[in-house]
């Protein structure tokens, strides 16, 4: 009788992300079991690998953004929302990042901070930084 | 919005807040009006695109010789929308509204941005005296940095604590980057209304970011040509209303534009009418 053993493997895949067409290399750690490959979710408008930040993280980011930009609680803010479209100027963006640093206990370098333009990007970055800390 | 080409609509409607939509709309109108007046290109032939970093530029094959490197920059914040253009040098423009922070003290608010300032700038801000003074100085330095970065077209991705502004009571402003003075850059800082500042930055085209450089006709100039462009007088701002602007667009009222011309639009967030200021 044949037996198949499955194993959990984690590896680093350099992903090339296009953010405002300045490419950044981000390391993504994926784990999978068995012989099937995980599917990479590609967003049609950008070449990026969505590292699937937890919904709670995205929601928390939305909350912080709403607060900073003084948007009503029921305003449409989601992963796709761009800070600028919600009314954020350069000062707001810095404050949003600081708010995220405090909330999630992470430290963001200026260069990374300035490449974040959407809620999803912020949430993904938070997950990456938290993972690195762990 | 009917005055603008269709492809611009989404760039305005993407803004959630009405005030932001209004500012974006007026900014677009200013851009088209400026190009029309200065370069005399018919409205329906004006093509304005954006670099990946978001900087708008004119797509034009046949640039007038008098303005070999026509480029412009617009900004909007608070009650104003402004635009400035240059025939040779790069131009950057930024307006800041000196808003008082709501949920924290001025000191707490400013602390958030400490890593974006050089130590001498930070010293200047921290030793300003009153909270109001601190805010004023903070916003002025921020405005200068923004105008500089916008002129180059890099968006906000730049190590701003290496960019250090020097001035004599906000005149004779120059910048040092990584300790070295940039002699081919000039800055002006003006007060606008009660609590707004506007900064104009003028600099050498070769300092533009890669993507923006491709939109410029010429990067290199001989010393004399550049000298002339660099030392053009800084025209003052002219204030115009949106009604004036629309008249310009209709061609009903041609107002002569200086080649280094600026327009401001002042606008009440709640009201339908708007005044705009143009220099």
mmCIF file of C-alpha atoms in Angstrom:
data_model
loop_
_atom_site.group_PDB
_atom_site.id
_atom_site.type_symbol
_atom_site.label_atom_id
_atom_site.label_comp_id
_atom_site.label_asym_id
_atom_site.label_seq_id
_atom_site.Cartn_x
_atom_site.Cartn_y
_atom_site.Cartn_z
ATOM 1 C CA UNK A 1 0.000 0.000 0.000
ATOM 2 C CA UNK A 2 1.282 3.372 -0.810
ATOM 3 C CA UNK A 3 1.142 6.138 1.664
ATOM 4 C CA UNK A 4 1.389 9.728 0.960
ATOM 5 C CA UNK A 5 2.933 11.976 3.488
ATOM 6 C CA UNK A 6 2.146 15.588 3.464
ATOM 7 C CA UNK A 7 4.468 18.117 4.832
ATOM 8 C CA UNK A 8 4.223 21.733 5.610
ATOM 9 C CA UNK A 9 6.826 23.803 3.895
ATOM 10 C CA UNK A 10 7.439 27.450 4.179
ATOM 11 C CA UNK A 11 9.636 29.365 1.837
ATOM 12 C CA UNK A 12 10.373 32.911 0.849
ATOM 13 C CA UNK A 13 9.246 34.147 -2.495
ATOM 14 C CA UNK A 14 10.410 37.511 -3.669
ATOM 15 C CA UNK A 15 7.406 39.257 -5.123
ATOM 16 C CA UNK A 16 7.704 42.229 -7.301
ATOM 17 C CA UNK A 17 5.134 44.741 -6.322
ATOM 18 C CA UNK A 18 4.176 47.638 -8.445
ATOM 19 C CA UNK A 19 3.214 50.549 -6.293
ATOM 20 C CA UNK A 20 2.924 53.728 -8.259
ATOM 21 C CA UNK A 21 5.147 51.872 -10.649
ATOM 22 C CA UNK A 22 8.131 52.075 -8.363
ATOM 23 C CA UNK A 23 8.898 48.452 -7.821
ATOM 24 C CA UNK A 24 9.582 47.208 -4.360
ATOM 25 C CA UNK A 25 10.718 43.746 -3.522
ATOM 26 C CA UNK A 26 8.836 42.295 -0.636
ATOM 27 C CA UNK A 27 9.505 38.933 0.883
ATOM 28 C CA UNK A 28 6.414 36.865 1.261
ATOM 29 C CA UNK A 29 6.321 33.776 3.346
ATOM 30 C CA UNK A 30 3.840 31.143 2.247
ATOM 31 C CA UNK A 31 3.139 27.831 3.819
ATOM 32 C CA UNK A 32 1.305 24.979 2.184
ATOM 33 C CA UNK A 33 0.789 21.332 2.682
ATOM 34 C CA UNK A 34 0.664 18.610 0.120
ATOM 35 C CA UNK A 35 1.508 18.945 -3.460
ATOM 36 C CA UNK A 36 -0.788 21.679 -4.534
ATOM 37 C CA UNK A 37 0.504 25.181 -4.820
ATOM 38 C CA UNK A 38 -1.223 28.005 -3.056
ATOM 39 C CA UNK A 39 -3.041 30.301 -5.398
ATOM 40 C CA UNK A 40 -1.724 33.767 -5.643
ATOM 41 C CA UNK A 41 -4.445 36.355 -5.739
ATOM 42 C CA UNK A 42 -3.613 38.913 -8.351
ATOM 43 C CA UNK A 43 -5.387 42.226 -8.399
ATOM 44 C CA UNK A 44 -6.123 43.121 -11.999
ATOM 45 C CA UNK A 45 -5.119 46.750 -11.860
ATOM 46 C CA UNK A 46 -1.692 46.173 -10.340
ATOM 47 C CA UNK A 47 0.934 43.502 -10.430
ATOM 48 C CA UNK A 48 1.002 42.453 -6.839
ATOM 49 C CA UNK A 49 0.654 39.469 -4.654
ATOM 50 C CA UNK A 50 -2.013 39.993 -2.065
ATOM 51 C CA UNK A 51 -0.608 38.626 1.151
ATOM 52 C CA UNK A 52 -4.178 38.377 2.429
ATOM 53 C CA UNK A 53 -4.000 40.592 5.455
ATOM 54 C CA UNK A 54 -6.549 39.482 8.020
ATOM 55 C CA UNK A 55 -9.953 41.154 7.707
ATOM 56 C CA UNK A 56 -9.629 42.399 11.291
ATOM 57 C CA UNK A 57 -6.425 44.179 10.355
ATOM 58 C CA UNK A 58 -8.052 45.809 7.333
ATOM 59 C CA UNK A 59 -11.016 46.839 9.466
ATOM 60 C CA UNK A 60 -8.760 48.325 12.119
ATOM 61 C CA UNK A 61 -6.886 50.304 9.470
ATOM 62 C CA UNK A 62 -10.199 51.598 8.092
ATOM 63 C CA UNK A 63 -11.129 52.737 11.596
ATOM 64 C CA UNK A 64 -7.878 54.611 12.074
ATOM 65 C CA UNK A 65 -8.172 56.213 8.656
ATOM 66 C CA UNK A 66 -11.772 57.271 9.292
ATOM 67 C CA UNK A 67 -10.755 58.851 12.559
ATOM 68 C CA UNK A 68 -7.809 60.723 11.094
ATOM 69 C CA UNK A 69 -9.812 62.039 8.164
ATOM 70 C CA UNK A 70 -12.890 62.785 10.272
ATOM 71 C CA UNK A 71 -15.127 60.613 8.128
ATOM 72 C CA UNK A 72 -18.489 59.441 9.463
ATOM 73 C CA UNK A 73 -18.642 55.871 10.821
ATOM 74 C CA UNK A 74 -20.803 54.699 7.953
ATOM 75 C CA UNK A 75 -18.637 56.141 5.178
ATOM 76 C CA UNK A 76 -17.465 53.683 2.560
ATOM 77 C CA UNK A 77 -13.905 52.819 3.482
ATOM 78 C CA UNK A 78 -12.483 49.482 2.385
ATOM 79 C CA UNK A 79 -9.220 47.838 1.388
ATOM 80 C CA UNK A 80 -9.411 49.431 -2.030
ATOM 81 C CA UNK A 81 -9.825 52.949 -0.684
ATOM 82 C CA UNK A 82 -7.032 55.319 -1.558
ATOM 83 C CA UNK A 83 -6.065 57.730 1.207
ATOM 84 C CA UNK A 84 -5.924 60.672 -1.187
ATOM 85 C CA UNK A 85 -9.439 60.001 -2.461
ATOM 86 C CA UNK A 86 -10.716 60.008 1.101
ATOM 87 C CA UNK A 87 -9.271 63.475 1.504
ATOM 88 C CA UNK A 88 -5.858 62.753 3.004
ATOM 89 C CA UNK A 89 -3.117 65.235 2.325
ATOM 90 C CA UNK A 90 0.568 64.565 2.948
ATOM 91 C CA UNK A 91 0.234 65.492 6.619
ATOM 92 C CA UNK A 92 -2.712 63.139 7.092
ATOM 93 C CA UNK A 93 -0.811 60.254 5.527
ATOM 94 C CA UNK A 94 2.033 60.652 8.028
ATOM 95 C CA UNK A 95 -0.433 60.771 10.911
ATOM 96 C CA UNK A 96 -2.270 57.717 9.675
ATOM 97 C CA UNK A 97 0.997 55.781 9.600
ATOM 98 C CA UNK A 98 1.849 56.962 13.114
ATOM 99 C CA UNK A 99 -1.603 55.877 14.264
ATOM 100 C CA UNK A 100 -0.969 52.448 12.741
ATOM 101 C CA UNK A 101 2.434 52.209 14.420
ATOM 102 C CA UNK A 102 0.856 52.890 17.799
ATOM 103 C CA UNK A 103 -2.085 50.588 17.288
ATOM 104 C CA UNK A 104 -0.092 47.613 16.031
ATOM 105 C CA UNK A 105 3.142 48.156 17.913
ATOM 106 C CA UNK A 106 5.265 48.323 14.771
ATOM 107 C CA UNK A 107 7.805 50.732 13.402
ATOM 108 C CA UNK A 108 7.586 51.914 9.834
ATOM 109 C CA UNK A 109 10.508 53.473 7.986
ATOM 110 C CA UNK A 110 9.829 56.773 6.237
ATOM 111 C CA UNK A 111 10.528 55.296 2.820
ATOM 112 C CA UNK A 112 7.985 52.526 3.319
ATOM 113 C CA UNK A 113 5.489 54.908 4.883
ATOM 114 C CA UNK A 114 5.460 57.060 1.816
ATOM 115 C CA UNK A 115 4.685 54.211 -0.558
ATOM 116 C CA UNK A 116 1.409 53.317 1.153
ATOM 117 C CA UNK A 117 -1.527 54.772 -0.704
ATOM 118 C CA UNK A 118 -4.437 52.458 0.114
ATOM 119 C CA UNK A 119 -5.943 50.765 3.155
ATOM 120 C CA UNK A 120 -5.014 47.355 1.774
ATOM 121 C CA UNK A 121 -1.378 48.342 1.325
ATOM 122 C CA UNK A 122 -1.276 49.568 4.901
ATOM 123 C CA UNK A 123 -2.841 46.357 6.206
ATOM 124 C CA UNK A 124 -0.431 44.200 4.182
ATOM 125 C CA UNK A 125 2.539 46.146 5.440
ATOM 126 C CA UNK A 126 1.341 45.779 9.030
ATOM 127 C CA UNK A 127 1.041 42.011 8.623
ATOM 128 C CA UNK A 128 4.523 41.819 7.120
ATOM 129 C CA UNK A 129 6.050 43.848 9.909
ATOM 130 C CA UNK A 130 4.275 41.857 12.593
ATOM 131 C CA UNK A 131 5.396 38.620 10.988
ATOM 132 C CA UNK A 132 8.979 39.838 10.980
ATOM 133 C CA UNK A 133 8.757 40.690 14.642
ATOM 134 C CA UNK A 134 7.403 37.259 15.539
ATOM 135 C CA UNK B 1 -17.330 69.499 -15.170
ATOM 136 C CA UNK B 2 -18.602 69.785 -18.707
ATOM 137 C CA UNK B 3 -15.721 72.145 -19.448
ATOM 138 C CA UNK B 4 -13.269 69.328 -18.968
ATOM 139 C CA UNK B 5 -12.579 66.321 -21.170
ATOM 140 C CA UNK B 6 -14.293 63.077 -20.124
ATOM 141 C CA UNK B 7 -11.166 61.301 -18.959
ATOM 142 C CA UNK B 8 -10.740 63.886 -16.179
ATOM 143 C CA UNK B 9 -14.119 63.161 -14.601
ATOM 144 C CA UNK B 10 -13.065 60.135 -12.583
ATOM 145 C CA UNK B 11 -10.064 62.009 -11.250
ATOM 146 C CA UNK B 12 -12.531 64.406 -9.642
ATOM 147 C CA UNK B 13 -15.360 62.086 -8.649
ATOM 148 C CA UNK B 14 -12.950 59.693 -6.904
ATOM 149 C CA UNK B 15 -12.832 62.165 -4.023
ATOM 150 C CA UNK B 16 -15.262 61.318 -1.292
ATOM 151 C CA UNK B 17 -15.661 64.738 0.275
ATOM 152 C CA UNK B 18 -17.417 67.438 -1.715
ATOM 153 C CA UNK B 19 -14.827 70.032 -0.751
ATOM 154 C CA UNK B 20 -12.080 67.839 -2.193
ATOM 155 C CA UNK B 21 -14.070 67.350 -5.391
ATOM 156 C CA UNK B 22 -14.504 71.085 -5.749
ATOM 157 C CA UNK B 23 -10.837 71.720 -5.215
ATOM 158 C CA UNK B 24 -9.897 69.023 -7.701
ATOM 159 C CA UNK B 25 -12.311 70.439 -10.269
ATOM 160 C CA UNK B 26 -11.026 73.965 -9.910
ATOM 161 C CA UNK B 27 -7.456 72.704 -10.071
ATOM 162 C CA UNK B 28 -8.176 70.978 -13.392
ATOM 163 C CA UNK B 29 -9.924 74.078 -14.739
ATOM 164 C CA UNK B 30 -6.937 76.184 -13.748
ATOM 165 C CA UNK B 31 -4.571 73.834 -15.525
ATOM 166 C CA UNK B 32 -6.520 73.924 -18.762
ATOM 167 C CA UNK B 33 -7.053 77.684 -18.570
ATOM 168 C CA UNK B 34 -3.355 78.254 -17.932
ATOM 169 C CA UNK B 35 -2.211 76.134 -20.850
ATOM 170 C CA UNK B 36 -4.778 77.773 -23.094
ATOM 171 C CA UNK B 37 -3.735 81.294 -22.160
ATOM 172 C CA UNK B 38 0.017 80.856 -22.088
ATOM 173 C CA UNK B 39 0.491 78.528 -25.015
ATOM 174 C CA UNK B 40 -2.649 79.459 -26.948
ATOM 175 C CA UNK B 41 -3.591 75.858 -27.546
ATOM 176 C CA UNK B 42 -7.320 75.423 -28.240
ATOM 177 C CA UNK B 43 -9.132 73.772 -25.335
ATOM 178 C CA UNK B 44 -10.116 70.633 -27.119
ATOM 179 C CA UNK B 45 -6.511 70.050 -28.138
ATOM 180 C CA UNK B 46 -5.070 70.239 -24.640
ATOM 181 C CA UNK B 47 -3.882 66.887 -23.321
ATOM 182 C CA UNK B 48 -2.815 66.756 -19.700
ATOM 183 C CA UNK B 49 -1.612 63.476 -18.286
ATOM 184 C CA UNK B 50 -0.028 62.358 -15.034
ATOM 185 C CA UNK B 51 3.224 60.588 -14.300
ATOM 186 C CA UNK B 52 3.023 57.345 -12.284
ATOM 187 C CA UNK B 53 3.792 59.431 -9.195
ATOM 188 C CA UNK B 54 0.805 61.624 -9.978
ATOM 189 C CA UNK B 55 2.405 64.772 -11.353
ATOM 190 C CA UNK B 56 0.383 66.384 -14.158
ATOM 191 C CA UNK B 57 2.130 67.484 -17.337
ATOM 192 C CA UNK B 58 1.177 68.771 -20.741
ATOM 193 C CA UNK B 59 1.501 66.491 -23.718
ATOM 194 C CA UNK B 60 2.645 68.742 -26.498
ATOM 195 C CA UNK B 61 4.790 68.061 -29.508
ATOM 196 C CA UNK B 62 5.184 71.566 -30.636
ATOM 197 C CA UNK B 63 6.291 73.715 -27.712
ATOM 198 C CA UNK B 64 6.626 77.427 -28.270
ATOM 199 C CA UNK B 65 10.244 78.496 -28.432
ATOM 200 C CA UNK B 66 9.727 81.183 -25.821
ATOM 201 C CA UNK B 67 8.757 78.476 -23.350
ATOM 202 C CA UNK B 68 11.066 75.606 -24.187
ATOM 203 C CA UNK B 69 10.267 73.679 -21.067
ATOM 204 C CA UNK B 70 6.799 74.852 -20.158
ATOM 205 C CA UNK B 71 5.770 73.017 -17.025
ATOM 206 C CA UNK B 72 3.362 73.764 -14.246
ATOM 207 C CA UNK B 73 2.306 72.639 -10.827
ATOM 208 C CA UNK B 74 -0.925 73.063 -8.939
ATOM 209 C CA UNK B 75 -1.887 72.712 -5.321
ATOM 210 C CA UNK B 76 -4.996 72.915 -3.240
ATOM 211 C CA UNK B 77 -5.541 72.981 0.463
ATOM 212 C CA UNK B 78 -8.036 74.680 2.679
ATOM 213 C CA UNK B 79 -9.634 77.608 0.921
ATOM 214 C CA UNK B 80 -7.288 77.961 -1.986
ATOM 215 C CA UNK B 81 -6.326 76.349 -5.240
ATOM 216 C CA UNK B 82 -3.243 77.689 -6.955
ATOM 217 C CA UNK B 83 -1.191 77.082 -10.037
ATOM 218 C CA UNK B 84 2.221 78.237 -11.177
ATOM 219 C CA UNK B 85 4.129 77.695 -14.374
ATOM 220 C CA UNK B 86 7.658 78.182 -15.638
ATOM 221 C CA UNK B 87 9.072 78.353 -19.137
ATOM 222 C CA UNK B 88 12.485 76.828 -18.434
ATOM 223 C CA UNK B 89 12.957 75.768 -14.835
ATOM 224 C CA UNK B 90 11.033 73.145 -12.934
ATOM 225 C CA UNK B 91 8.308 74.569 -10.773
ATOM 226 C CA UNK B 92 6.711 73.170 -7.652
ATOM 227 C CA UNK B 93 3.875 74.704 -5.731
ATOM 228 C CA UNK B 94 2.327 73.908 -2.419
ATOM 229 C CA UNK B 95 -0.315 75.512 -0.270
ATOM 230 C CA UNK B 96 -0.812 74.646 3.353
ATOM 231 C CA UNK B 97 -3.629 75.730 5.525
ATOM 232 C CA UNK B 98 -2.413 76.379 9.054
ATOM 233 C CA UNK B 99 -5.092 74.299 10.689
ATOM 234 C CA UNK B 100 -5.031 73.872 14.435
ATOM 235 C CA UNK B 101 -5.004 70.185 15.411
ATOM 236 C CA UNK B 102 -8.260 69.033 16.958
ATOM 237 C CA UNK B 103 -7.566 66.005 19.105
ATOM 238 C CA UNK B 104 -4.128 66.851 20.385
ATOM 239 C CA UNK B 105 -1.965 69.761 21.366
ATOM 240 C CA UNK B 106 0.116 71.575 18.771
ATOM 241 C CA UNK B 107 3.224 70.063 20.312
ATOM 242 C CA UNK B 108 1.841 66.518 20.162
ATOM 243 C CA UNK B 109 0.717 67.041 16.590
ATOM 244 C CA UNK B 110 4.066 68.368 15.422
ATOM 245 C CA UNK B 111 5.920 65.533 17.182
ATOM 246 C CA UNK B 112 4.379 63.132 14.687
ATOM 247 C CA UNK B 113 6.488 64.664 11.966
ATOM 248 C CA UNK B 114 9.809 64.995 13.730
ATOM 249 C CA UNK B 115 11.594 62.530 11.442
ATOM 250 C CA UNK B 116 10.861 64.674 8.411
ATOM 251 C CA UNK B 117 12.832 67.664 9.603
ATOM 252 C CA UNK B 118 16.518 68.331 9.927
ATOM 253 C CA UNK B 119 17.848 69.128 13.369
ATOM 254 C CA UNK B 120 18.208 72.838 12.656
ATOM 255 C CA UNK B 121 14.662 73.082 11.286
ATOM 256 C CA UNK B 122 13.374 71.140 14.269
ATOM 257 C CA UNK B 123 15.206 73.446 16.627
ATOM 258 C CA UNK B 124 13.628 76.412 14.935
ATOM 259 C CA UNK B 125 10.157 74.916 15.274
ATOM 260 C CA UNK B 126 10.557 73.812 18.885
ATOM 261 C CA UNK B 127 11.921 77.158 20.028
ATOM 262 C CA UNK B 128 9.278 79.224 18.364
ATOM 263 C CA UNK B 129 7.573 80.386 21.530
ATOM 264 C CA UNK B 130 3.826 79.993 21.503
ATOM 265 C CA UNK B 131 1.904 77.009 20.117
ATOM 266 C CA UNK B 132 0.621 79.173 17.319
ATOM 267 C CA UNK B 133 4.088 80.274 16.348
ATOM 268 C CA UNK B 134 5.291 76.670 16.438
ATOM 269 C CA UNK B 135 2.497 75.655 14.108
ATOM 270 C CA UNK B 136 3.209 78.515 11.740
ATOM 271 C CA UNK B 137 6.863 77.619 11.459
ATOM 272 C CA UNK B 138 6.089 73.936 11.158
ATOM 273 C CA UNK B 139 3.613 74.478 8.364
ATOM 274 C CA UNK B 140 5.974 76.811 6.507
ATOM 275 C CA UNK B 141 8.807 74.277 6.535
ATOM 276 C CA UNK B 142 6.384 71.544 5.464
ATOM 277 C CA UNK B 143 5.157 73.734 2.627
ATOM 278 C CA UNK B 144 8.726 74.317 1.419
ATOM 279 C CA UNK B 145 9.521 70.627 1.489
ATOM 280 C CA UNK B 146 6.356 69.744 -0.352
ATOM 281 C CA UNK B 147 6.916 72.333 -3.068
ATOM 282 C CA UNK B 148 10.468 71.063 -3.563
ATOM 283 C CA UNK B 149 9.412 67.447 -3.802
ATOM 284 C CA UNK B 150 6.502 68.304 -6.083
ATOM 285 C CA UNK B 151 8.752 70.266 -8.422
ATOM 286 C CA UNK B 152 10.906 67.207 -8.920
ATOM 287 C CA UNK B 153 7.904 64.976 -9.309
ATOM 288 C CA UNK B 154 8.976 62.359 -6.805
ATOM 289 C CA UNK B 155 5.759 62.477 -4.858
ATOM 290 C CA UNK B 156 6.320 62.147 -1.149
ATOM 291 C CA UNK B 157 8.977 59.444 -1.327
ATOM 292 C CA UNK B 158 12.065 61.361 -0.388
ATOM 293 C CA UNK B 159 14.235 61.500 2.712
ATOM 294 C CA UNK B 160 12.959 64.785 3.989
ATOM 295 C CA UNK B 161 15.182 65.030 7.031
ATOM 296 C CA UNK B 162 18.117 65.376 4.638
ATOM 297 C CA UNK B 163 16.424 68.343 2.996
ATOM 298 C CA UNK B 164 17.237 71.393 5.052
ATOM 299 C CA UNK B 165 15.848 74.833 4.362
ATOM 300 C CA UNK B 166 17.673 78.008 5.273
ATOM 301 C CA UNK B 167 16.251 81.499 5.254
ATOM 302 C CA UNK B 168 16.500 85.004 6.615
ATOM 303 C CA UNK B 169 13.112 85.641 8.102
ATOM 304 C CA UNK B 170 11.588 83.497 5.343
ATOM 305 C CA UNK B 171 13.387 85.419 2.602
ATOM 306 C CA UNK B 172 16.409 84.382 0.573
ATOM 307 C CA UNK B 173 15.354 80.808 1.047
ATOM 308 C CA UNK B 174 17.703 78.121 -0.119
ATOM 309 C CA UNK B 175 17.998 74.410 0.460
ATOM 310 C CA UNK B 176 20.778 72.040 1.424
ATOM 311 C CA UNK B 177 20.404 68.386 0.580
ATOM 312 C CA UNK B 178 22.661 66.057 2.556
ATOM 313 C CA UNK B 179 24.602 69.096 3.691
ATOM 314 C CA UNK B 180 25.217 70.499 0.214
ATOM 315 C CA UNK B 181 23.572 73.713 -0.941
ATOM 316 C CA UNK B 182 21.593 73.414 -4.174
ATOM 317 C CA UNK B 183 22.546 76.587 -5.950
ATOM 318 C CA UNK B 184 20.188 76.069 -8.848
ATOM 319 C CA UNK B 185 17.079 76.066 -6.704
ATOM 320 C CA UNK B 186 15.133 79.030 -5.382
ATOM 321 C CA UNK B 187 12.138 79.268 -3.110
ATOM 322 C CA UNK B 188 9.545 81.833 -2.206
ATOM 323 C CA UNK B 189 7.154 81.618 0.673
ATOM 324 C CA UNK B 190 4.126 83.846 0.870
ATOM 325 C CA UNK B 191 1.239 84.231 3.220
ATOM 326 C CA UNK B 192 -2.174 83.808 1.735
ATOM 327 C CA UNK B 193 -5.204 85.064 3.560
ATOM 328 C CA UNK B 194 -5.261 84.647 7.293
ATOM 329 C CA UNK B 195 -3.748 81.287 7.804
ATOM 330 C CA UNK B 196 -2.431 79.808 4.608
ATOM 331 C CA UNK B 197 1.071 79.685 3.254
ATOM 332 C CA UNK B 198 2.073 79.088 -0.296
ATOM 333 C CA UNK B 199 5.494 78.137 -1.515
ATOM 334 C CA UNK B 200 6.916 78.227 -5.008
ATOM 335 C CA UNK B 201 10.010 76.239 -5.793
ATOM 336 C CA UNK B 202 12.026 76.784 -8.934
ATOM 337 C CA UNK B 203 14.874 74.518 -9.913
ATOM 338 C CA UNK B 204 16.953 72.851 -12.543
ATOM 339 C CA UNK B 205 15.171 70.419 -14.852
ATOM 340 C CA UNK B 206 17.912 67.825 -14.517
ATOM 341 C CA UNK B 207 16.868 67.307 -10.899
ATOM 342 C CA UNK B 208 13.488 66.020 -11.991
ATOM 343 C CA UNK B 209 12.601 62.456 -11.159
ATOM 344 C CA UNK B 210 13.124 59.984 -13.988
ATOM 345 C CA UNK B 211 9.493 59.708 -14.957
ATOM 346 C CA UNK B 212 8.914 63.445 -14.956
ATOM 347 C CA UNK B 213 12.105 64.112 -16.871
ATOM 348 C CA UNK B 214 10.701 62.196 -19.805
ATOM 349 C CA UNK B 215 7.862 64.720 -20.029
ATOM 350 C CA UNK B 216 10.218 67.686 -20.327
ATOM 351 C CA UNK B 217 11.407 68.881 -23.675
ATOM 352 C CA UNK B 218 14.870 69.791 -22.506
ATOM 353 C CA UNK B 219 16.996 68.895 -19.524
ATOM 354 C CA UNK B 220 20.181 70.723 -20.344
ATOM 355 C CA UNK B 221 20.551 74.406 -20.934
ATOM 356 C CA UNK B 222 23.595 76.536 -21.475
ATOM 357 C CA UNK B 223 24.474 78.760 -18.542
ATOM 358 C CA UNK B 224 23.075 81.942 -20.030
ATOM 359 C CA UNK B 225 19.742 80.452 -20.992
ATOM 360 C CA UNK B 226 19.367 78.849 -17.612
ATOM 361 C CA UNK B 227 20.404 82.030 -15.875
ATOM 362 C CA UNK B 228 17.625 83.912 -17.636
ATOM 363 C CA UNK B 229 15.078 81.318 -16.732
ATOM 364 C CA UNK B 230 16.289 81.065 -13.172
ATOM 365 C CA UNK B 231 16.243 84.775 -12.563
ATOM 366 C CA UNK B 232 12.832 85.563 -13.965
ATOM 367 C CA UNK B 233 11.004 87.830 -11.589
ATOM 368 C CA UNK B 234 8.619 86.060 -9.310
ATOM 369 C CA UNK B 235 5.200 87.307 -10.331
ATOM 370 C CA UNK B 236 2.816 87.878 -7.507
ATOM 371 C CA UNK B 237 -0.412 85.981 -7.167
ATOM 372 C CA UNK B 238 -3.543 87.189 -8.895
ATOM 373 C CA UNK B 239 -6.838 86.366 -7.375
ATOM 374 C CA UNK B 240 -9.672 85.313 -9.582
ATOM 375 C CA UNK B 241 -13.068 83.840 -9.096
ATOM 376 C CA UNK B 242 -14.269 80.636 -10.664
ATOM 377 C CA UNK B 243 -16.632 82.784 -12.736
ATOM 378 C CA UNK B 244 -13.601 84.627 -14.152
ATOM 379 C CA UNK B 245 -11.950 81.315 -14.846
ATOM 380 C CA UNK B 246 -14.953 80.022 -16.718
ATOM 381 C CA UNK B 247 -15.060 83.215 -18.759
ATOM 382 C CA UNK B 248 -11.435 82.686 -19.677
ATOM 383 C CA UNK B 249 -12.282 79.196 -20.784
ATOM 384 C CA UNK B 250 -15.096 80.534 -22.874
ATOM 385 C CA UNK B 251 -12.656 82.979 -24.426
ATOM 386 C CA UNK B 252 -14.945 85.847 -23.528
ATOM 387 C CA UNK B 253 -12.424 87.664 -21.409
ATOM 388 C CA UNK B 254 -8.794 87.156 -22.296
ATOM 389 C CA UNK B 255 -6.566 88.132 -19.435
ATOM 390 C CA UNK B 256 -2.881 88.436 -20.196
ATOM 391 C CA UNK B 257 -0.810 85.896 -18.307
ATOM 392 C CA UNK B 258 2.737 86.510 -17.291
ATOM 393 C CA UNK B 259 4.922 83.602 -18.295
ATOM 394 C CA UNK B 260 5.422 82.945 -14.616
ATOM 395 C CA UNK B 261 1.863 83.216 -13.581
ATOM 396 C CA UNK B 262 -0.007 81.943 -10.612
ATOM 397 C CA UNK B 263 -3.662 81.577 -9.912
ATOM 398 C CA UNK B 264 -5.321 81.038 -6.607
ATOM 399 C CA UNK B 265 -8.807 79.986 -6.013
ATOM 400 C CA UNK B 266 -10.376 80.683 -2.745
ATOM 401 C CA UNK B 267 -13.440 78.694 -2.033
ATOM 402 C CA UNK B 268 -15.782 78.146 0.825
ATOM 403 C CA UNK B 269 -16.276 74.527 1.575
ATOM 404 C CA UNK B 270 -19.999 74.835 2.083
ATOM 405 C CA UNK B 271 -21.034 77.398 -0.452
ATOM 406 C CA UNK B 272 -21.698 77.096 -4.132
ATOM 407 C CA UNK B 273 -19.784 80.191 -5.152
ATOM 408 C CA UNK B 274 -16.051 80.379 -5.206
ATOM 409 C CA UNK B 275 -13.515 83.089 -5.575
ATOM 410 C CA UNK B 276 -10.200 82.367 -7.065
ATOM 411 C CA UNK B 277 -6.993 84.185 -6.893
ATOM 412 C CA UNK B 278 -4.571 84.373 -9.738
ATOM 413 C CA UNK B 279 -1.298 86.210 -10.055
#
